Tab-separated table of C-alpha atoms in Angstrom:
chain	number	residue	atom	x	y	z
R	1	UNK	CA	-9.125	-26.997	-3.016
R	2	UNK	CA	-8.594	-25.378	0.323
R	3	UNK	CA	-8.748	-27.543	3.461
R	4	UNK	CA	-11.913	-25.829	4.619
R	5	UNK	CA	-13.601	-26.556	1.297
R	6	UNK	CA	-12.458	-30.180	1.379
R	7	UNK	CA	-13.806	-30.613	4.890
R	8	UNK	CA	-17.100	-29.055	3.884
R	9	UNK	CA	-17.365	-31.301	0.814
R	10	UNK	CA	-16.602	-34.397	2.888
R	11	UNK	CA	-19.215	-33.444	5.430
R	12	UNK	CA	-21.807	-32.840	2.740
R	13	UNK	CA	-21.005	-35.868	0.593
R	14	UNK	CA	-19.844	-38.268	3.270
R	15	UNK	CA	-23.118	-38.378	5.094
R	16	UNK	CA	-25.131	-39.601	2.114
R	17	UNK	CA	-28.725	-39.795	3.278
R	18	UNK	CA	-27.836	-40.170	6.943
R	19	UNK	CA	-28.406	-37.569	9.580
R	20	UNK	CA	-25.342	-35.759	10.862
R	21	UNK	CA	-24.387	-36.182	14.460
R	22	UNK	CA	-24.512	-33.159	16.747
R	23	UNK	CA	-20.730	-32.885	16.532
R	24	UNK	CA	-20.847	-33.017	12.732
R	25	UNK	CA	-23.602	-30.401	12.663
R	26	UNK	CA	-21.559	-28.057	14.870
R	27	UNK	CA	-18.508	-28.554	12.648
R	28	UNK	CA	-20.627	-27.896	9.571
R	29	UNK	CA	-22.152	-24.716	11.020
R	30	UNK	CA	-18.691	-23.555	12.111
R	31	UNK	CA	-17.335	-24.048	8.596
R	32	UNK	CA	-20.292	-22.184	7.065
R	33	UNK	CA	-19.774	-19.322	9.530
R	34	UNK	CA	-16.044	-19.274	8.718
R	35	UNK	CA	-16.828	-19.025	5.003
R	36	UNK	CA	-19.233	-16.144	5.646
R	37	UNK	CA	-16.667	-14.307	7.785
R	38	UNK	CA	-14.037	-14.823	5.097
R	39	UNK	CA	-16.337	-13.409	2.398
R	40	UNK	CA	-17.155	-10.410	4.606
R	41	UNK	CA	-13.441	-9.874	5.208
R	42	UNK	CA	-12.727	-9.988	1.466
R	43	UNK	CA	-15.537	-7.502	0.784
R	44	UNK	CA	-14.172	-5.195	3.486
R	45	UNK	CA	-10.687	-5.405	1.971
R	46	UNK	CA	-12.075	-4.544	-1.470
R	47	UNK	CA	-13.884	-1.500	-0.025
R	48	UNK	CA	-10.721	-0.358	1.750
R	49	UNK	CA	-8.685	-0.755	-1.433
R	50	UNK	CA	-11.277	1.267	-3.370
R	51	UNK	CA	-11.234	4.042	-0.732
R	52	UNK	CA	-7.429	4.086	-0.744
R	53	UNK	CA	-7.421	4.422	-4.540
R	54	UNK	CA	-9.958	7.262	-4.400
R	55	UNK	CA	-7.949	9.038	-1.676
R	56	UNK	CA	-4.784	8.688	-3.727
R	57	UNK	CA	-6.506	10.107	-6.805
R	58	UNK	CA	-7.944	12.996	-4.771
R	59	UNK	CA	-4.511	13.837	-3.291
R	60	UNK	CA	-2.893	13.693	-6.733
R	61	UNK	CA	-5.510	16.069	-8.178
R	62	UNK	CA	-5.024	18.445	-5.237
R	63	UNK	CA	-1.244	18.472	-5.810
R	64	UNK	CA	-1.802	19.186	-9.506
R	65	UNK	CA	-4.184	22.050	-8.655
R	66	UNK	CA	-1.634	23.570	-6.265
R	67	UNK	CA	1.045	23.341	-8.956
R	68	UNK	CA	-1.282	25.025	-11.496
R	69	UNK	CA	-2.126	27.801	-9.019
R	70	UNK	CA	1.553	28.403	-8.335
R	71	UNK	CA	2.300	28.555	-12.061
R	72	UNK	CA	-0.498	31.085	-12.598
R	73	UNK	CA	0.728	33.223	-9.693
R	74	UNK	CA	4.293	33.069	-11.005
R	75	UNK	CA	3.100	34.142	-14.476
R	76	UNK	CA	1.150	37.074	-13.001
R	77	UNK	CA	4.174	38.193	-10.994
R	78	UNK	CA	6.462	37.890	-14.011
R	79	UNK	CA	4.050	39.902	-16.151
R	80	UNK	CA	3.819	42.603	-13.484
R	81	UNK	CA	7.607	42.739	-13.211
R	82	UNK	CA	7.911	43.040	-17.012
R	83	UNK	CA	5.334	45.835	-17.015
R	84	UNK	CA	6.999	47.625	-14.066
R	85	UNK	CA	10.412	47.580	-15.729
R	86	UNK	CA	8.935	48.781	-19.010
R	87	UNK	CA	7.249	51.742	-17.284
R	88	UNK	CA	10.408	52.631	-15.368
R	89	UNK	CA	12.433	52.630	-18.593
R	90	UNK	CA	9.907	54.828	-20.397
R	91	UNK	CA	9.470	57.311	-17.564
R	92	UNK	CA	12.998	56.992	-16.191
R	93	UNK	CA	11.223	57.069	-12.860
R	94	UNK	CA	13.145	55.634	-9.947
R	95	UNK	CA	10.929	55.941	-6.919
R	96	UNK	CA	12.268	54.708	-3.639
R	97	UNK	CA	10.164	51.552	-3.784
R	98	UNK	CA	10.675	51.004	-7.511
R	99	UNK	CA	6.958	51.020	-8.325
R	100	UNK	CA	5.679	53.549	-10.874
R	101	UNK	CA	2.838	55.767	-9.704
R	102	UNK	CA	-0.624	55.036	-11.066
R	103	UNK	CA	-0.700	58.473	-12.688
R	104	UNK	CA	2.446	57.660	-14.633
R	105	UNK	CA	1.370	54.101	-15.323
R	106	UNK	CA	-2.002	55.089	-16.701
R	107	UNK	CA	-0.718	57.521	-19.328
R	108	UNK	CA	-1.585	56.709	-22.943
R	109	UNK	CA	2.078	56.386	-23.974
R	110	UNK	CA	2.816	53.883	-21.208
R	111	UNK	CA	-0.304	51.885	-22.010
R	112	UNK	CA	0.583	51.824	-25.680
R	113	UNK	CA	4.132	50.572	-25.088
R	114	UNK	CA	3.818	48.492	-21.910
R	115	UNK	CA	0.190	47.477	-21.746
R	116	UNK	CA	-2.447	48.032	-19.090
R	117	UNK	CA	-1.287	47.522	-15.475
R	118	UNK	CA	-4.417	45.599	-14.549
C-alpha cells in the first residue's frame, strides 16, 4: 500500500466510533483532495496519451498518402515518357523541345502502336 493509503486507512480505522479532532479532519480532507487530484492527473495523462497516439496515426497516414501520390505521379510521368519516345521513333520527329505535336500524336498509326496520349 502507498503511504497515503495507509494514512487514510489509519485515520478511518483508528478512530473507531470516536469523533475526529479538527486536525485529524483537516488531514483527512487533505488526503481525500490529494487522491482526487491524483485521479484527475491520471485521467489527464490518459487523454494526452490517447491524443498523442491519434496524432501519430494521423501523421503516419498522411506520410503514406504523400508516398502514394508521388508513386502515382512518377508512374504517369514514366508512361508519358514511354509514349513520347514511342511516337518520336515512329514519326522520326525531333522537334526542338522533343515533344511530338498533337497532330502527329493523334494519328491512327501512332495510337495503334503507342496508345492514346491522354
